[in-house]
mmCIF file with all atom_site columns, C-alpha atoms in Angstrom:
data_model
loop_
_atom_site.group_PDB
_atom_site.id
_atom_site.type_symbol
_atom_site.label_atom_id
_atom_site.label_alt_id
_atom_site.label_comp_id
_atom_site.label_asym_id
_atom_site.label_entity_id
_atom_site.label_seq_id
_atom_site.pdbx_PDB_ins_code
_atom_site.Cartn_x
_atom_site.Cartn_y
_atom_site.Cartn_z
_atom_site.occupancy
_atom_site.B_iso_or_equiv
_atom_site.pdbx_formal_charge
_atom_site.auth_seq_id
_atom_site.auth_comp_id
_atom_site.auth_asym_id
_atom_site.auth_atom_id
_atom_site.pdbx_PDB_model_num
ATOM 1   C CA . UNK R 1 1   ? 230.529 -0.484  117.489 1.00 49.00 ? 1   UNK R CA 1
ATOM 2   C CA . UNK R 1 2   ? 229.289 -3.554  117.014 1.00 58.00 ? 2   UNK R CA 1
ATOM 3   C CA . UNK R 1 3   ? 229.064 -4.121  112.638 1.00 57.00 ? 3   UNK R CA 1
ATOM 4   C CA . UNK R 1 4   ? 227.022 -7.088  112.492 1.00 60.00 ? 4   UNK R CA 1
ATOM 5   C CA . UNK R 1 5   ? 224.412 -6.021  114.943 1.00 66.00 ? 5   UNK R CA 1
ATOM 6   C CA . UNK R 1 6   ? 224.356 -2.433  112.731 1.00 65.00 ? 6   UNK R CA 1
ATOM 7   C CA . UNK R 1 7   ? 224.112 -4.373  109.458 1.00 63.00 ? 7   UNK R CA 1
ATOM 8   C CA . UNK R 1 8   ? 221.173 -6.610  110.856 1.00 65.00 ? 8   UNK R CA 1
ATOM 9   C CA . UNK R 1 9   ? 219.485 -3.789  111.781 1.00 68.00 ? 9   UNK R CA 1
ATOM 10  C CA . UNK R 1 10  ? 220.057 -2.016  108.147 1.00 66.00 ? 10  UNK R CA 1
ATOM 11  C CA . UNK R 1 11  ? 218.892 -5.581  106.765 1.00 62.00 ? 11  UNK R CA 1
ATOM 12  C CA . UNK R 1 12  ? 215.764 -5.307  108.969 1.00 64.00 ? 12  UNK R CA 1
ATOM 13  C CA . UNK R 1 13  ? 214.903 -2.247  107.847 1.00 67.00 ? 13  UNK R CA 1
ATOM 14  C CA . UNK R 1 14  ? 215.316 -2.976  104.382 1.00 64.00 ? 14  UNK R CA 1
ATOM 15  C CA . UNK R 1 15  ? 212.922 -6.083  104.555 1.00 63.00 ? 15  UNK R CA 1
ATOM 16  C CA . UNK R 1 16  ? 210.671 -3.785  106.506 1.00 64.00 ? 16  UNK R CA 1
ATOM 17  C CA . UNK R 1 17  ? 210.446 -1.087  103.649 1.00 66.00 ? 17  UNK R CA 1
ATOM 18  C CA . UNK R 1 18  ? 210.353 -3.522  100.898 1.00 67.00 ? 18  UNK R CA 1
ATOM 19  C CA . UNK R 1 19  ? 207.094 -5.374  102.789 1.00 69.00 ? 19  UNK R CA 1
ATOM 20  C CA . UNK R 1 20  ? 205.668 -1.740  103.263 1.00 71.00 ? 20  UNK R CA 1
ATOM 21  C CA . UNK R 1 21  ? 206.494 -0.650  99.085  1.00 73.00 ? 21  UNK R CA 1
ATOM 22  C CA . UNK R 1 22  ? 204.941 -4.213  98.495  1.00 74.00 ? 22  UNK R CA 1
ATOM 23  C CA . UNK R 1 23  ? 201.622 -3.796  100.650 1.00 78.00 ? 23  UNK R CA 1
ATOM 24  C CA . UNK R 1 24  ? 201.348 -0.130  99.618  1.00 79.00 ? 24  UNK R CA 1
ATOM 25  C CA . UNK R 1 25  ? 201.444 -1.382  96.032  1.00 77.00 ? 25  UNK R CA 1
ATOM 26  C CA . UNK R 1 26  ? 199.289 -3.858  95.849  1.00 81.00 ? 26  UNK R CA 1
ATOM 27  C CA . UNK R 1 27  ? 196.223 -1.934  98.180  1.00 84.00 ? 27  UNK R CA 1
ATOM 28  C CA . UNK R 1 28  ? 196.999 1.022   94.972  1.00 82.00 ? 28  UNK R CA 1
ATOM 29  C CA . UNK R 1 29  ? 196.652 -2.103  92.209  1.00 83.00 ? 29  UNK R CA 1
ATOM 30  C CA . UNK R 1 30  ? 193.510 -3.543  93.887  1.00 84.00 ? 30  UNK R CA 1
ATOM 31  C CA . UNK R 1 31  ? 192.078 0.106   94.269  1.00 85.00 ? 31  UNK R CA 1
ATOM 32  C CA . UNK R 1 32  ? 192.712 0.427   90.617  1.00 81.00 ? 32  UNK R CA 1
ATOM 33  C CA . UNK R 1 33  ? 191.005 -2.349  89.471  1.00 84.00 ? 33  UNK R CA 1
ATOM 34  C CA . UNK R 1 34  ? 187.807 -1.702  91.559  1.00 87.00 ? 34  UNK R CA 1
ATOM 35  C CA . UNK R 1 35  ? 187.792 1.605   90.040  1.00 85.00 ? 35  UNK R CA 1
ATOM 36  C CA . UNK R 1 36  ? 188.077 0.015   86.659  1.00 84.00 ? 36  UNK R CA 1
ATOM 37  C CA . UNK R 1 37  ? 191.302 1.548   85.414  1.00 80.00 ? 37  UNK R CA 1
ATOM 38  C CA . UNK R 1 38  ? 192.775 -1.707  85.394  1.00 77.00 ? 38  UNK R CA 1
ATOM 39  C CA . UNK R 1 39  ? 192.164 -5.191  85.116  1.00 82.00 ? 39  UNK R CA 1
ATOM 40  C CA . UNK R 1 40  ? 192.939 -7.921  87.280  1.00 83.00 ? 40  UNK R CA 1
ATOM 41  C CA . UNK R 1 41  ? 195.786 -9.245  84.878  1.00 84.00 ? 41  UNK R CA 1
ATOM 42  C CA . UNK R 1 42  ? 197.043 -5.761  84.529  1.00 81.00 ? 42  UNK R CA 1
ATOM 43  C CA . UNK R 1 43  ? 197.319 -4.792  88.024  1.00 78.00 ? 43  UNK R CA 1
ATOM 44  C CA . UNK R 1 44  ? 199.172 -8.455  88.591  1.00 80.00 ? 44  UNK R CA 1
ATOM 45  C CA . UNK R 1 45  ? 201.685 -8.110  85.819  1.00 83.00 ? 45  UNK R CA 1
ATOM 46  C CA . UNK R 1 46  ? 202.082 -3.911  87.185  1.00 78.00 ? 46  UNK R CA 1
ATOM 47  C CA . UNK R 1 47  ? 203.166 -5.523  90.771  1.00 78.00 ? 47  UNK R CA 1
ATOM 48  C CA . UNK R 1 48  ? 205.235 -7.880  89.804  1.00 81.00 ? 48  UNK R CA 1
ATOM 49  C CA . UNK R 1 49  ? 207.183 -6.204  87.236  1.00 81.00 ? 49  UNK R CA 1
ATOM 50  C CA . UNK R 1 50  ? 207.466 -3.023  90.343  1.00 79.00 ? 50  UNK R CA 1
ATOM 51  C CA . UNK R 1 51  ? 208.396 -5.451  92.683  1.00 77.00 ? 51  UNK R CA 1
ATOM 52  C CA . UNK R 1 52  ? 211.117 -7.398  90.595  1.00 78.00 ? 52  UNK R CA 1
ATOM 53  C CA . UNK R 1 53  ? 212.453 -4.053  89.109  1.00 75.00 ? 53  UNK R CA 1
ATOM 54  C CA . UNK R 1 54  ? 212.811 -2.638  93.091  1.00 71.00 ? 54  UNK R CA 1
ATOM 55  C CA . UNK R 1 55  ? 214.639 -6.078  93.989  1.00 67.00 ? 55  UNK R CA 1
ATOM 56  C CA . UNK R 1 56  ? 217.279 -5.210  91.594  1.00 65.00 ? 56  UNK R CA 1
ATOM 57  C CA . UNK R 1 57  ? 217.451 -1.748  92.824  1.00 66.00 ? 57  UNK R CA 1
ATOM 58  C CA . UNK R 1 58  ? 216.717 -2.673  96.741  1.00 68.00 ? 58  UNK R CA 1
ATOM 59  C CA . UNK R 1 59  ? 220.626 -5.465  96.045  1.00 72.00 ? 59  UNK R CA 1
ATOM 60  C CA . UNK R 1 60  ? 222.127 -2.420  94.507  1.00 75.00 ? 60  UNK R CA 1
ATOM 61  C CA . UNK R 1 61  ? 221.569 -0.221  96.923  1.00 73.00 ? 61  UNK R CA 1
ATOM 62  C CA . UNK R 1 62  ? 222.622 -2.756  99.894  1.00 75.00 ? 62  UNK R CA 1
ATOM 63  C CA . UNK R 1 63  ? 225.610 -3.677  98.078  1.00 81.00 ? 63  UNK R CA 1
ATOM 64  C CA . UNK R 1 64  ? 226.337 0.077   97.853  1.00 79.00 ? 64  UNK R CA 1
ATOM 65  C CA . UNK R 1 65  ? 225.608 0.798   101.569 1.00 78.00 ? 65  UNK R CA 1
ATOM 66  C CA . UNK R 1 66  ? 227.649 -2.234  102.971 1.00 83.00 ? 66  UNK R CA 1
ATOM 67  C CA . UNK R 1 67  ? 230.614 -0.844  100.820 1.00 86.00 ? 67  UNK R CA 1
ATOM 68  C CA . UNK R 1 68  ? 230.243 2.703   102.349 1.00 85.00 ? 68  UNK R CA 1
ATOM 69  C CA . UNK R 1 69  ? 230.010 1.329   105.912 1.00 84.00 ? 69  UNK R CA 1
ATOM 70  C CA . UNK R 1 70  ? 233.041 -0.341  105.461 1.00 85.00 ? 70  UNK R CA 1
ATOM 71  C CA . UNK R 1 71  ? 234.772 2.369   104.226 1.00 86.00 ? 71  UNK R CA 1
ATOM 72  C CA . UNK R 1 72  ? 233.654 4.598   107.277 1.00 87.00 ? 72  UNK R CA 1
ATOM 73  C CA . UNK R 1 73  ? 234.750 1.927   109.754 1.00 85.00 ? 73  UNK R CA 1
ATOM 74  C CA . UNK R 1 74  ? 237.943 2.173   107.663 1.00 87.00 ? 74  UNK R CA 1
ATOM 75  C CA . UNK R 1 75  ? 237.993 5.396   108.004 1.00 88.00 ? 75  UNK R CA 1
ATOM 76  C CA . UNK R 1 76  ? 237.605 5.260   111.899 1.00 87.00 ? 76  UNK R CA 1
ATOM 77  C CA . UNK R 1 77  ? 240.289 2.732   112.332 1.00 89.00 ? 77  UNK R CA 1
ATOM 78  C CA . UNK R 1 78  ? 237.743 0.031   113.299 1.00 88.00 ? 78  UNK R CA 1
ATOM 79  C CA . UNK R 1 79  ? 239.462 -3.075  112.514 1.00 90.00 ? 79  UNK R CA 1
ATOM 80  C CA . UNK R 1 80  ? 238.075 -5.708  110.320 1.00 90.00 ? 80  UNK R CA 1
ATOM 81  C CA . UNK R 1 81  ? 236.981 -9.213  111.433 1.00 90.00 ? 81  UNK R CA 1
ATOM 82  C CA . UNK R 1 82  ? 240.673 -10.796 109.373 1.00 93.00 ? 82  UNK R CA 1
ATOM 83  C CA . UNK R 1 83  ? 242.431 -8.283  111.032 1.00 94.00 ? 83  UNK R CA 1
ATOM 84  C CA . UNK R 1 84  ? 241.599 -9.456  114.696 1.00 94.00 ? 84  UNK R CA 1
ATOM 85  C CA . UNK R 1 85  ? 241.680 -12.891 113.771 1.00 96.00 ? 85  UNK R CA 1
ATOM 86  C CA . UNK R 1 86  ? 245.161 -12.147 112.089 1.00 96.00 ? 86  UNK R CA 1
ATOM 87  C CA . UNK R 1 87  ? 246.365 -10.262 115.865 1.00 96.00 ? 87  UNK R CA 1
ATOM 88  C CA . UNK R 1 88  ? 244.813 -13.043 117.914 1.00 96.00 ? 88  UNK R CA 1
ATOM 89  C CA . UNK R 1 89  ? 246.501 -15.640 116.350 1.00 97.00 ? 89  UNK R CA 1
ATOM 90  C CA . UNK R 1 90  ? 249.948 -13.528 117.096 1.00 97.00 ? 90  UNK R CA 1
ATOM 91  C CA . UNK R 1 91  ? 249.251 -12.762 120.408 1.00 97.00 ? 91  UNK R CA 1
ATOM 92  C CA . UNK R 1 92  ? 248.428 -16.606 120.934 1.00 97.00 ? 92  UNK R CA 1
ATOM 93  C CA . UNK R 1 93  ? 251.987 -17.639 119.367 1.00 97.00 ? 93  UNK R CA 1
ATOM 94  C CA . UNK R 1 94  ? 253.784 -14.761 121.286 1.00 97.00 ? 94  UNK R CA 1
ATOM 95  C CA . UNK R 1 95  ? 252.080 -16.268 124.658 1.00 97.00 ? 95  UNK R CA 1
ATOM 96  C CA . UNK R 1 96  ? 253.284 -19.906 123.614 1.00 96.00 ? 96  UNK R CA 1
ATOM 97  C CA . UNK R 1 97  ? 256.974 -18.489 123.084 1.00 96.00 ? 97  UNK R CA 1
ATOM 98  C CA . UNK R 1 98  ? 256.634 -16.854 126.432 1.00 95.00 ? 98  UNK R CA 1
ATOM 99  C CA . UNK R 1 99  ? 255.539 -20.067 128.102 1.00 94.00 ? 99  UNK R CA 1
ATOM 100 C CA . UNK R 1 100 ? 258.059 -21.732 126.993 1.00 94.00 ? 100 UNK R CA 1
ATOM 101 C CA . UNK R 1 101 ? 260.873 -19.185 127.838 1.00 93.00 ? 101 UNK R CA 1
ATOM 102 C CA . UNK R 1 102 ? 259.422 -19.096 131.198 1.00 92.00 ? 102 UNK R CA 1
ATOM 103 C CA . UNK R 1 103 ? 259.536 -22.780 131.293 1.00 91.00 ? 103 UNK R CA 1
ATOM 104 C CA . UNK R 1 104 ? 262.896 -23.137 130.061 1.00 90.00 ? 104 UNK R CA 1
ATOM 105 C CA . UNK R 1 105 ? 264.579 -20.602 132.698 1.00 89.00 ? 105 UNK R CA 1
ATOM 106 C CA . UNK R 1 106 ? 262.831 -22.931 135.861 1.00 85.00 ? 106 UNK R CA 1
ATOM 107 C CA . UNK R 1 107 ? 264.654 -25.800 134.323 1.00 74.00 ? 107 UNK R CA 1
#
């Protein structure tokens, strides 16, 4: 499992479903204000304060899902990205120290 090509696809999809709340919202302001429920300046200041409240909520709730797919990768013994780094640099040392065993015994 590849995280960083699952987490760019959860980021995709949450840009994609904050531009469709944002479109949907302001078509249902505009409608609004040709039907004469609210002004211009209303319908402006009812978007923006929507849209800045569901920012908050939209970092919230990615903070909260990037926490919970960690924990499941966790869970399924998927290593993380220090980890590996951590094990390759070992396995490079190890390799040296081999080398130069194996050099030292055709001497």
């Amino acid at each position: 499992m590849d995280s960083s090509n699952l987490f760019r696809q959860l980021l995709m999809l949450g840009i994609g479903t904050t531009s469709l709340v944002a479109e949907q919202l302001r078509q249902v302001s505009e409608d609004w204000v040709k039907d004469g429920k609210l002004n211009p300046e209303q319908a402006k200041g009812f978007v923006d304060d929507f849209m800045s409240q569901f920012n908050i909520d939209q970092a919230a709730i990615d903070e909260q899902l990037q926490r919970q797919i960690r924990n499941i990768m966790q869970d399924l013994g998927v290593p993380r990205q220090a980890e590996m780094d951590e094990l390759r640099g070992r396995l490079d040392r190890l390799e040296r120290q081999l080398r130069d065993l194996e050099n030292k015994q055709w001497r």
